[in-house]
Every structure is written in C-alpha cells, then in structure tokens.
Tab-separated table of C-alpha atoms in Angstrom:
chain	number	residue	atom	x	y	z
A	22	UNK	CA	-14.954	6.374	-2.230
A	23	UNK	CA	-14.595	2.340	-4.571
A	24	UNK	CA	-15.835	0.618	-7.636
A	25	UNK	CA	-17.284	1.204	-11.025
A	26	UNK	CA	-20.124	3.470	-9.896
A	27	UNK	CA	-18.593	6.710	-8.593
A	28	UNK	CA	-18.700	9.546	-11.089
A	29	UNK	CA	-20.313	7.501	-13.832
A	30	UNK	CA	-23.537	8.828	-12.348
A	31	UNK	CA	-22.490	12.344	-13.293
A	32	UNK	CA	-22.030	11.498	-16.962
A	33	UNK	CA	-25.344	12.931	-18.134
A	34	UNK	CA	-25.198	14.755	-21.447
A	35	UNK	CA	-27.365	17.775	-22.363
A	36	UNK	CA	-29.762	17.789	-25.295
A	37	UNK	CA	-27.139	19.498	-27.440
A	38	UNK	CA	-25.342	16.179	-27.764
A	39	UNK	CA	-28.208	14.048	-28.955
A	40	UNK	CA	-26.762	13.397	-32.417
A	41	UNK	CA	-23.161	12.837	-33.367
A	42	UNK	CA	-22.593	11.942	-36.991
A	43	UNK	CA	-21.333	8.392	-37.110
A	44	UNK	CA	-21.394	7.991	-33.330
A	45	UNK	CA	-22.665	4.830	-31.716
A	46	UNK	CA	-23.006	6.370	-28.257
A	47	UNK	CA	-26.476	6.513	-26.769
A	48	UNK	CA	-28.013	9.703	-25.456
A	49	UNK	CA	-28.058	9.458	-21.680
A	50	UNK	CA	-29.971	12.628	-20.827
A	51	UNK	CA	-32.088	10.759	-18.312
A	52	UNK	CA	-33.540	13.893	-16.807
A	53	UNK	CA	-35.351	14.597	-20.060
A	54	UNK	CA	-36.583	11.048	-20.636
A	55	UNK	CA	-40.344	10.691	-20.944
A	56	UNK	CA	-42.538	7.660	-21.283
A	57	UNK	CA	-44.918	7.948	-24.261
A	58	UNK	CA	-47.523	5.674	-25.778
A	59	UNK	CA	-49.102	5.816	-29.229
A	60	UNK	CA	-52.701	6.741	-29.922
A	61	UNK	CA	-55.070	7.980	-27.294
A	62	UNK	CA	-53.981	5.646	-24.539
A	63	UNK	CA	-53.853	6.945	-21.003
A	64	UNK	CA	-50.468	8.175	-19.734
A	65	UNK	CA	-48.407	5.288	-18.366
A	66	UNK	CA	-47.661	4.889	-14.705
A	67	UNK	CA	-44.151	6.136	-13.965
A	68	UNK	CA	-42.212	3.847	-11.584
A	69	UNK	CA	-41.432	5.350	-8.187
A	70	UNK	CA	-37.661	5.235	-8.720
A	71	UNK	CA	-37.966	7.305	-11.925
A	72	UNK	CA	-40.060	9.877	-10.078
A	73	UNK	CA	-37.469	10.016	-7.292
A	74	UNK	CA	-34.630	10.310	-9.788
A	75	UNK	CA	-36.226	13.231	-11.601
A	76	UNK	CA	-36.915	15.142	-8.368
A	77	UNK	CA	-33.982	14.196	-6.135
A	78	UNK	CA	-30.965	13.847	-8.411
A	79	UNK	CA	-30.366	17.594	-8.844
A	80	UNK	CA	-30.532	18.213	-5.090
A	81	UNK	CA	-28.047	15.418	-4.416
A	82	UNK	CA	-25.631	16.707	-7.070
A	83	UNK	CA	-25.732	20.191	-5.554
A	84	UNK	CA	-25.052	18.805	-2.064
A	85	UNK	CA	-22.016	16.881	-3.319
A	86	UNK	CA	-20.157	20.096	-4.158
A	87	UNK	CA	-19.922	21.563	-0.603
A	88	UNK	CA	-19.203	18.095	0.815
A	89	UNK	CA	-16.332	17.692	-1.659
A	90	UNK	CA	-15.023	21.157	-0.767
A	91	UNK	CA	-15.057	20.145	2.899
A	92	UNK	CA	-12.917	17.133	2.031
A	93	UNK	CA	-10.481	19.343	0.121
A	94	UNK	CA	-9.944	21.270	3.375
A	95	UNK	CA	-9.986	18.507	5.992
A	96	UNK	CA	-7.773	15.961	4.230
A	97	UNK	CA	-4.722	18.254	3.811
A	98	UNK	CA	-5.035	18.974	7.539
A	99	UNK	CA	-5.055	15.222	8.208
A	100	UNK	CA	-1.949	14.823	6.063
A	101	UNK	CA	-0.150	17.660	7.882
A	102	UNK	CA	-0.950	16.188	11.306
A	103	UNK	CA	-0.154	12.548	10.513
A	104	UNK	CA	3.106	13.597	8.808
A	105	UNK	CA	4.372	14.578	12.267
A	106	UNK	CA	3.766	11.049	13.577
A	107	UNK	CA	5.638	7.898	12.642
A	108	UNK	CA	3.650	4.965	14.014
A	109	UNK	CA	2.142	2.464	11.585
A	110	UNK	CA	-1.463	3.567	12.079
A	111	UNK	CA	-0.596	7.219	11.410
A	112	UNK	CA	1.310	6.278	8.237
A	113	UNK	CA	-1.687	4.341	6.949
A	114	UNK	CA	-4.116	7.110	7.856
A	115	UNK	CA	-1.884	9.660	6.112
A	116	UNK	CA	-1.993	7.595	2.913
A	117	UNK	CA	-5.768	7.233	3.242
A	118	UNK	CA	-6.121	11.015	3.664
A	119	UNK	CA	-4.238	11.520	0.380
A	120	UNK	CA	-6.569	9.062	-1.387
A	121	UNK	CA	-9.623	10.724	0.169
A	122	UNK	CA	-8.409	14.126	-1.014
A	123	UNK	CA	-8.123	12.814	-4.573
A	124	UNK	CA	-11.596	11.261	-4.299
A	125	UNK	CA	-13.072	14.615	-3.244
A	126	UNK	CA	-11.109	16.445	-5.966
A	127	UNK	CA	-12.398	14.265	-8.809
A	128	UNK	CA	-15.894	14.175	-7.314
A	129	UNK	CA	-16.022	17.982	-7.200
A	130	UNK	CA	-15.081	18.382	-10.853
A	131	UNK	CA	-17.418	15.579	-11.840
A	132	UNK	CA	-20.290	17.320	-10.046
A	133	UNK	CA	-19.455	20.694	-11.587
A	134	UNK	CA	-19.253	19.095	-15.007
A	135	UNK	CA	-22.787	17.772	-14.584
A	136	UNK	CA	-24.387	21.206	-14.857
A	137	UNK	CA	-25.758	21.840	-18.333
A	138	UNK	CA	-24.181	25.296	-18.537
A	139	UNK	CA	-20.740	23.776	-18.005
A	140	UNK	CA	-21.429	20.997	-20.500
A	141	UNK	CA	-22.551	23.487	-23.147
A	142	UNK	CA	-19.422	25.568	-22.533
A	143	UNK	CA	-17.235	22.501	-23.053
A	144	UNK	CA	-19.030	21.768	-26.310
A	145	UNK	CA	-18.970	25.299	-27.674
A	146	UNK	CA	-15.648	26.706	-26.474
A	147	UNK	CA	-13.421	23.649	-26.031
A	148	UNK	CA	-15.036	21.381	-28.632
A	149	UNK	CA	-14.973	18.327	-26.379
A	150	UNK	CA	-17.676	15.804	-25.540
A	151	UNK	CA	-18.568	16.660	-21.893
A	152	UNK	CA	-19.805	13.215	-20.906
A	153	UNK	CA	-16.873	11.309	-22.346
A	154	UNK	CA	-14.179	13.694	-21.069
A	155	UNK	CA	-15.718	13.632	-17.593
A	156	UNK	CA	-15.743	9.854	-17.742
A	157	UNK	CA	-12.043	9.613	-18.658
A	158	UNK	CA	-10.657	12.345	-16.428
A	159	UNK	CA	-13.033	12.244	-13.439
A	160	UNK	CA	-14.954	8.968	-13.268
A	161	UNK	CA	-12.047	6.630	-13.953
A	162	UNK	CA	-9.567	8.279	-11.526
A	163	UNK	CA	-12.317	8.652	-8.911
A	164	UNK	CA	-13.018	4.926	-8.916
A	165	UNK	CA	-9.298	4.113	-8.623
A	166	UNK	CA	-8.755	6.498	-5.715
A	167	UNK	CA	-11.856	5.070	-4.058
A	168	UNK	CA	-10.399	1.573	-4.292
A	169	UNK	CA	-7.165	2.854	-2.755
A	170	UNK	CA	-9.161	4.032	0.260
A	171	UNK	CA	-10.867	0.637	0.343
A	172	UNK	CA	-7.530	-1.227	0.293
A	173	UNK	CA	-5.936	0.932	2.983
A	174	UNK	CA	-9.003	0.580	5.215
A	175	UNK	CA	-8.814	-3.205	4.843
A	176	UNK	CA	-5.106	-3.167	5.716
A	177	UNK	CA	-5.595	-0.987	8.814
A	178	UNK	CA	-8.439	-3.069	10.246
A	179	UNK	CA	-6.537	-6.301	9.550
A	180	UNK	CA	-3.381	-4.929	11.192
A	181	UNK	CA	-5.367	-3.855	14.274
A	182	UNK	CA	-6.921	-7.321	14.575
A	183	UNK	CA	-3.497	-8.940	14.357
A	184	UNK	CA	-2.243	-6.536	17.030
A	185	UNK	CA	-4.961	-7.789	19.338
A	186	UNK	CA	-4.205	-11.441	18.564
A	187	UNK	CA	-0.382	-11.319	18.666
A	188	UNK	CA	0.830	-7.830	19.602
A	189	UNK	CA	4.536	-8.602	19.983
A	190	UNK	CA	4.904	-10.353	16.627
A	191	UNK	CA	2.920	-7.729	14.742
A	192	UNK	CA	5.122	-4.926	16.067
A	193	UNK	CA	8.121	-6.692	14.586
A	194	UNK	CA	6.406	-7.473	11.259
A	195	UNK	CA	4.655	-4.163	10.518
A	196	UNK	CA	7.441	-1.648	11.047
A	197	UNK	CA	7.134	1.969	9.944
A	198	UNK	CA	9.339	1.390	6.921
A	199	UNK	CA	7.419	-1.680	5.778
A	200	UNK	CA	4.138	0.103	6.311
A	201	UNK	CA	5.267	2.913	3.997
A	202	UNK	CA	6.187	0.363	1.321
A	203	UNK	CA	2.783	-1.310	1.679
A	204	UNK	CA	1.024	2.041	1.247
A	205	UNK	CA	2.963	2.715	-1.959
A	206	UNK	CA	1.922	-0.693	-3.270
A	207	UNK	CA	-1.715	0.059	-2.379
A	208	UNK	CA	-1.563	3.077	-4.686
A	209	UNK	CA	0.307	1.292	-7.484
A	210	UNK	CA	-1.879	-1.831	-7.508
A	211	UNK	CA	-5.114	0.116	-7.727
A	212	UNK	CA	-3.832	2.575	-10.320
A	213	UNK	CA	-2.535	-0.347	-12.397
A	214	UNK	CA	-6.079	-1.717	-12.569
A	215	UNK	CA	-7.006	1.223	-14.778
A	216	UNK	CA	-4.256	0.664	-17.341
A	217	UNK	CA	-6.253	-1.863	-19.451
A	218	UNK	CA	-9.210	0.532	-19.587
A	219	UNK	CA	-7.185	3.554	-20.636
A	220	UNK	CA	-5.216	1.507	-23.147
A	221	UNK	CA	-8.479	0.313	-24.709
A	222	UNK	CA	-9.672	3.828	-25.593
A	223	UNK	CA	-8.478	6.254	-28.260
A	224	UNK	CA	-9.495	9.852	-28.921
A	225	UNK	CA	-11.430	10.624	-32.084
A	226	UNK	CA	-13.053	13.646	-33.716
A	227	UNK	CA	-16.743	13.290	-34.621
A	228	UNK	CA	-18.775	15.808	-36.595
A	229	UNK	CA	-21.523	17.519	-34.601
A	230	UNK	CA	-24.188	19.042	-36.934
A	231	UNK	CA	-25.877	21.514	-34.500
A	232	UNK	CA	-22.590	23.398	-34.046
A	233	UNK	CA	-21.287	22.559	-37.525
A	234	UNK	CA	-17.936	21.446	-36.182
A	235	UNK	CA	-16.117	18.376	-34.933
A	236	UNK	CA	-16.170	17.404	-31.265
A	237	UNK	CA	-13.385	15.473	-29.517
A	238	UNK	CA	-14.555	12.269	-27.869
A	239	UNK	CA	-13.288	8.745	-27.433
A	240	UNK	CA	-14.017	5.309	-28.790
A	241	UNK	CA	-12.986	1.781	-27.931
A	242	UNK	CA	-10.212	0.214	-29.952
A	243	UNK	CA	-11.270	-2.591	-32.232
A	244	UNK	CA	-11.265	-5.916	-30.421
A	245	UNK	CA	-10.857	-4.388	-26.944
A	246	UNK	CA	-14.493	-4.377	-25.775
A	247	UNK	CA	-14.292	-7.957	-24.559
A	248	UNK	CA	-11.006	-7.240	-22.783
A	249	UNK	CA	-12.633	-4.355	-20.908
A	250	UNK	CA	-15.517	-6.614	-19.869
A	251	UNK	CA	-12.994	-9.185	-18.664
A	252	UNK	CA	-11.589	-6.745	-16.074
A	253	UNK	CA	-15.057	-6.191	-14.573
A	254	UNK	CA	-15.261	-9.433	-12.532
A	255	UNK	CA	-11.721	-8.882	-11.259
A	256	UNK	CA	-12.528	-5.371	-9.992
A	257	UNK	CA	-15.789	-6.602	-8.480
A	258	UNK	CA	-14.037	-9.487	-6.695
A	259	UNK	CA	-11.352	-7.101	-5.465
A	260	UNK	CA	-14.033	-4.851	-3.983
A	261	UNK	CA	-15.894	-7.686	-2.277
A	262	UNK	CA	-12.736	-9.243	-0.794
A	263	UNK	CA	-11.540	-5.976	0.745
A	264	UNK	CA	-15.013	-4.986	1.899
A	265	UNK	CA	-15.457	-8.402	3.547
A	266	UNK	CA	-12.120	-8.042	5.335
A	267	UNK	CA	-13.193	-4.656	6.694
A	268	UNK	CA	-16.537	-5.973	7.917
A	269	UNK	CA	-15.096	-9.090	9.589
A	270	UNK	CA	-12.174	-7.261	11.222
A	271	UNK	CA	-14.445	-4.468	12.435
A	272	UNK	CA	-16.786	-6.998	14.041
A	273	UNK	CA	-13.795	-8.621	15.744
A	274	UNK	CA	-12.588	-5.267	17.077
A	275	UNK	CA	-16.080	-4.480	18.363
A	276	UNK	CA	-16.109	-7.855	20.137
A	277	UNK	CA	-12.724	-7.025	21.700
A	278	UNK	CA	-14.064	-3.688	22.916
A	279	UNK	CA	-17.084	-5.343	24.509
A	280	UNK	CA	-14.933	-8.019	26.126
A	281	UNK	CA	-12.535	-5.430	27.557
A	282	UNK	CA	-15.458	-3.425	28.861
A	283	UNK	CA	-16.983	-6.474	30.546
A	284	UNK	CA	-13.640	-7.471	32.040
A	285	UNK	CA	-13.151	-4.018	33.526
A	286	UNK	CA	-16.525	-4.205	35.247
A	287	UNK	CA	-15.927	-7.666	36.723
A	288	UNK	CA	-12.251	-7.493	37.671
A	289	UNK	CA	-11.324	-7.053	41.323
A	290	UNK	CA	-8.496	-4.671	42.153
A	291	UNK	CA	-5.635	-6.562	43.827
A	292	UNK	CA	-2.707	-4.275	43.095
A	293	UNK	CA	-1.627	-1.005	44.583
A	294	UNK	CA	-3.237	2.233	43.509
A	295	UNK	CA	-0.135	3.363	41.618
A	296	UNK	CA	0.282	0.184	39.606
A	297	UNK	CA	-3.448	0.111	38.923
A	298	UNK	CA	-3.286	3.657	37.597
A	299	UNK	CA	-0.377	2.842	35.253
A	300	UNK	CA	-2.165	-0.252	33.989
A	301	UNK	CA	-5.327	1.713	33.264
A	302	UNK	CA	-3.351	4.351	31.367
A	303	UNK	CA	-1.755	1.777	29.063
A	304	UNK	CA	-5.075	0.018	28.542
A	305	UNK	CA	-6.759	3.335	27.852
A	306	UNK	CA	-4.283	4.153	25.065
A	307	UNK	CA	-4.815	0.785	23.420
A	308	UNK	CA	-8.560	1.071	23.725
A	309	UNK	CA	-8.597	4.554	22.184
A	310	UNK	CA	-6.750	3.341	19.099
A	311	UNK	CA	-9.155	0.427	18.717
A	312	UNK	CA	-12.175	2.686	19.255
A	313	UNK	CA	-10.897	5.153	16.651
A	314	UNK	CA	-10.372	2.415	14.066
A	315	UNK	CA	-13.782	0.902	14.831
A	316	UNK	CA	-15.409	4.295	14.232
A	317	UNK	CA	-13.446	4.899	10.994
A	318	UNK	CA	-14.181	1.393	9.704
A	319	UNK	CA	-17.850	1.527	10.721
A	320	UNK	CA	-18.270	4.845	8.911
A	321	UNK	CA	-16.606	3.342	5.850
A	322	UNK	CA	-18.897	0.286	5.916
A	323	UNK	CA	-22.065	2.377	6.249
A	324	UNK	CA	-20.993	4.803	3.520
A	325	UNK	CA	-20.189	1.983	1.087
A	326	UNK	CA	-23.417	0.029	1.575
A	327	UNK	CA	-25.132	1.899	-1.331
A	328	UNK	CA	-22.258	0.954	-3.644
A	329	UNK	CA	-22.487	-2.651	-2.501
A	330	UNK	CA	-26.229	-2.534	-3.137
A	331	UNK	CA	-25.656	-1.363	-6.710
A	332	UNK	CA	-23.245	-4.241	-7.338
A	333	UNK	CA	-25.696	-6.772	-5.941
A	334	UNK	CA	-28.632	-5.243	-7.841
A	335	UNK	CA	-26.696	-5.396	-11.107
A	336	UNK	CA	-25.760	-9.023	-10.482
A	337	UNK	CA	-29.406	-9.917	-9.804
A	338	UNK	CA	-30.900	-7.786	-12.588
A	339	UNK	CA	-28.590	-6.751	-15.444
A	340	UNK	CA	-31.115	-4.135	-16.604
A	341	UNK	CA	-30.063	-2.056	-13.567
A	342	UNK	CA	-27.033	-0.647	-15.333
A	343	UNK	CA	-25.765	2.523	-16.950
A	344	UNK	CA	-27.451	1.745	-20.282
A	345	UNK	CA	-30.107	-0.769	-19.143
A	346	UNK	CA	-33.859	-0.333	-19.140
A	347	UNK	CA	-33.780	0.465	-15.400
A	348	UNK	CA	-30.970	2.981	-15.712
A	349	UNK	CA	-32.939	5.539	-13.682
A	350	UNK	CA	-32.715	3.233	-10.678
A	351	UNK	CA	-29.006	2.696	-11.336
A	352	UNK	CA	-28.346	6.430	-11.494
A	353	UNK	CA	-30.526	7.157	-8.463
A	354	UNK	CA	-28.583	4.629	-6.374
A	355	UNK	CA	-25.387	6.037	-7.860
A	356	UNK	CA	-26.190	9.593	-6.794
A	357	UNK	CA	-26.911	8.406	-3.265
A	358	UNK	CA	-23.761	6.240	-3.220
A	359	UNK	CA	-21.391	8.941	-4.374
A	360	UNK	CA	-22.855	11.482	-1.954
A	361	UNK	CA	-22.414	9.195	1.050
A	362	UNK	CA	-18.958	8.057	-0.091
A	363	UNK	CA	-17.886	11.679	-0.375
A	364	UNK	CA	-19.062	12.245	3.193
A	365	UNK	CA	-16.867	9.318	4.256
A	366	UNK	CA	-13.882	10.934	2.543
A	367	UNK	CA	-14.510	14.307	4.204
A	368	UNK	CA	-15.457	13.859	7.870
A	369	UNK	CA	-12.820	11.474	9.262
A	370	UNK	CA	-11.016	14.446	10.783
A	371	UNK	CA	-13.724	14.709	13.464
A	372	UNK	CA	-13.200	11.074	14.486
A	373	UNK	CA	-9.446	11.563	14.656
A	374	UNK	CA	-9.787	14.708	16.740
A	375	UNK	CA	-12.181	13.118	19.219
A	376	UNK	CA	-10.444	9.755	19.677
A	377	UNK	CA	-6.713	10.511	19.154
A	378	UNK	CA	-4.955	12.563	21.800
A	379	UNK	CA	-1.818	12.951	19.662
A	380	UNK	CA	-3.865	14.165	16.710
A	381	UNK	CA	-5.754	16.627	18.900
A	382	UNK	CA	-2.583	18.069	20.453
A	383	UNK	CA	-0.854	18.586	17.089
A	384	UNK	CA	-4.032	20.017	15.576
A	385	UNK	CA	-4.413	22.485	18.449
A	386	UNK	CA	-0.791	23.591	18.116
A	387	UNK	CA	-1.122	24.072	14.350
A	388	UNK	CA	-4.125	26.370	14.779
A	389	UNK	CA	-3.047	28.033	18.016
A	390	UNK	CA	-5.754	26.409	20.110
A	391	UNK	CA	-4.986	26.117	23.805
A	392	UNK	CA	-5.467	22.463	24.622
A	393	UNK	CA	-6.289	21.043	28.021
A	394	UNK	CA	-3.678	18.307	27.764
A	395	UNK	CA	-0.096	17.866	26.672
A	396	UNK	CA	1.364	14.522	25.664
A	397	UNK	CA	4.655	13.233	24.329
A	398	UNK	CA	4.125	12.912	20.604
A	399	UNK	CA	5.463	9.640	19.286
A	400	UNK	CA	7.874	10.131	16.378
A	401	UNK	CA	9.268	6.646	16.135
A	402	UNK	CA	7.347	4.026	18.038
A	403	UNK	CA	8.130	1.284	15.547
A	404	UNK	CA	11.620	0.030	14.634
A	405	UNK	CA	12.689	0.581	11.030
C-alpha cells in the first residue's frame, strides 16, 4: 500500500454535505453526479469510465473490507513468527508486516467511513465533516504506511541482489543490529514526509444549515497551499525511485534463478554422493530465500501497477485528478488500486509459509500443527 491515491478515493461525501456556509470545498458526491443539457437536447453520451465507476465502485468498496480484515489477522501472525528469527531478511519482513497491518487498519476504517449511513452518523452525532476527517485520519496515514512498505520492499530486494553479487561483504555490512536501525529509519523518514501536510492544516468550525449547527472540518493555513504542492513532486519522485529499484532488483533475482536452474541441468557430477548432497542442501536454502523474495517483490510490483498508472495518467492529463473534469476515471482507478494494494498487504503470509521452512515450522508449532519436517531455527545468523 504507497502514494497520494490510497484512501483519497474513499473521501466521497453524502448529499447532506452539499452546502457549508462560507466553505470553499467542492461537493465530491460523484455517485450522484449526472450529466444534463439545457432545452430539449438528447441525453448526452456517458463515457465508459463513468458508467463503470457508478456500477463497480460500490462492489469494490465492499470487497475491501473483508480483504482488510484478512490483513488484520495475517500480519500479526507474520510479526509473531518473524520475531522468533533474527536474520536480516526476517527483521525486514517483520517491519514490513507491521506497515502492512497499519495499511489494512486505515484502509478498513476508510472503507467503513465511505458508507452514507456512517457519514450521516458522523455529521449528526459527532458534528464532524466525514470526508475531511477521513482524509486526515485515514487517507494521510494510509499513504505514509504504504510508502513504508514500498521503502522496505526496495531495501530487501536490493540487499538480496547485493548478497548474490558479493555475499561475504554484505553479511558483514548488513548485520542484524544495523538492519533494525535501517527499519526504524524507514518508518521515521516516511512519517516525516507527512509533517508539512499536517502542519499546513488547521481545524475550523463551519455552520451547516440543514442541521442548523456547526460542523468541525479543516482548512489550509494562509500561504501554505503552495508549500503543500511543493511536496508533491518529492513524494512522486520518492515513489518512482523505490519502485524502480524493486523492479530492477527483482529482474536481476529472476535472472539469477534462471541461471542457477540452467547450471544445475548442465553441470556434471564429479564429487562424491555425500558432498554433492551437502552442496545441494546449501544451494537449496539460498534458492528458497531468493524465490521467496522474488514472489513477494513480484506481487508488490503487480499490486502497485494501478497506482503507478494513476501517477502517469495524472502527469499526462491533469484533468484526471481528485477535483478534475475526469475525476470519475481517477476515482475508478483509485478504487481498483487500493483494493489490489490491500490484497498485497494481506496475503504475503501464504508466500512465506510455502517458501520458508523456518516460517512454516514456527507457524505449525504456534497453531499445534504437526509438521512433516523439523529444522534448526536460526536465532542469530548475523553478527551484531
């Protein structure tokens, strides 16, 4: 789950919030938008993406809720398992599981807050603007946690590539202790990116005539709109750099897998059976780690392609934006993007279980499952 899309797509306000006295915010109830023409002209042709948005968006939002709930179950299990390991990959995957959990948590509440009944309840009983509060407390954190996952994924794939290129040096550079420090910095750097945005907003009460009372919302501080826009290119560049690293490193790891596979087919056995068996065991362990990271990274790449598409579409056509003339297309792509990103944050446990023997053994012990294999769990494979 990374970038400025995320839960912004859930910030759709019901008809109750059409008019705030003195408010400059536009009504974004896109589901109720209609295209009208004066006189007796024939009804206009509705673009295909608007038709899809009106008929698909609700289904996608409903599907996001169970997917998010799945992530709220699987990621704590990932954390519990990886906490028992101490190698660099497990430390990184533990940190990524925490970020994925937070992505699913904010996504769930963002999806729940999209339902009109919930939005009306927030207006009537809590006197808060549902769209704006969801934006501040769900959309913003969701995008930051998504970028944390992006950064950690880039670090893991880069570290695996370096292990292939110079294994001995990398083991001395990326120790368990240093890896923990790097993970902390991944969280701090990405959370710090949101400080300018939060600092630029202030809460304000605005009178809402239909309910005859004031509603709590937010507004941008005077002179801070340009500063907010200035952070946009930085966040976009940050996304592209990390995404590019993941793609390139994943392609390299796939090439390594193919080369190893070809070598195994062509090599002629010249050693004894015992030494050959030991060599295959070591190679098998290395290959399993690489395969697992290739699967995790490939899933991440596929699940973030919709987000990348939104960025590219907005760069090509600025009307494809949250308040542009083609906002239906923006929101349609956003619904698809957030759904697939949530899947990415929820299903990694199945990859870990299938490709990691250590993960599978600890998982089976935690849930009392009788496993077919027992291995020595590594608790300190890297020097501190």
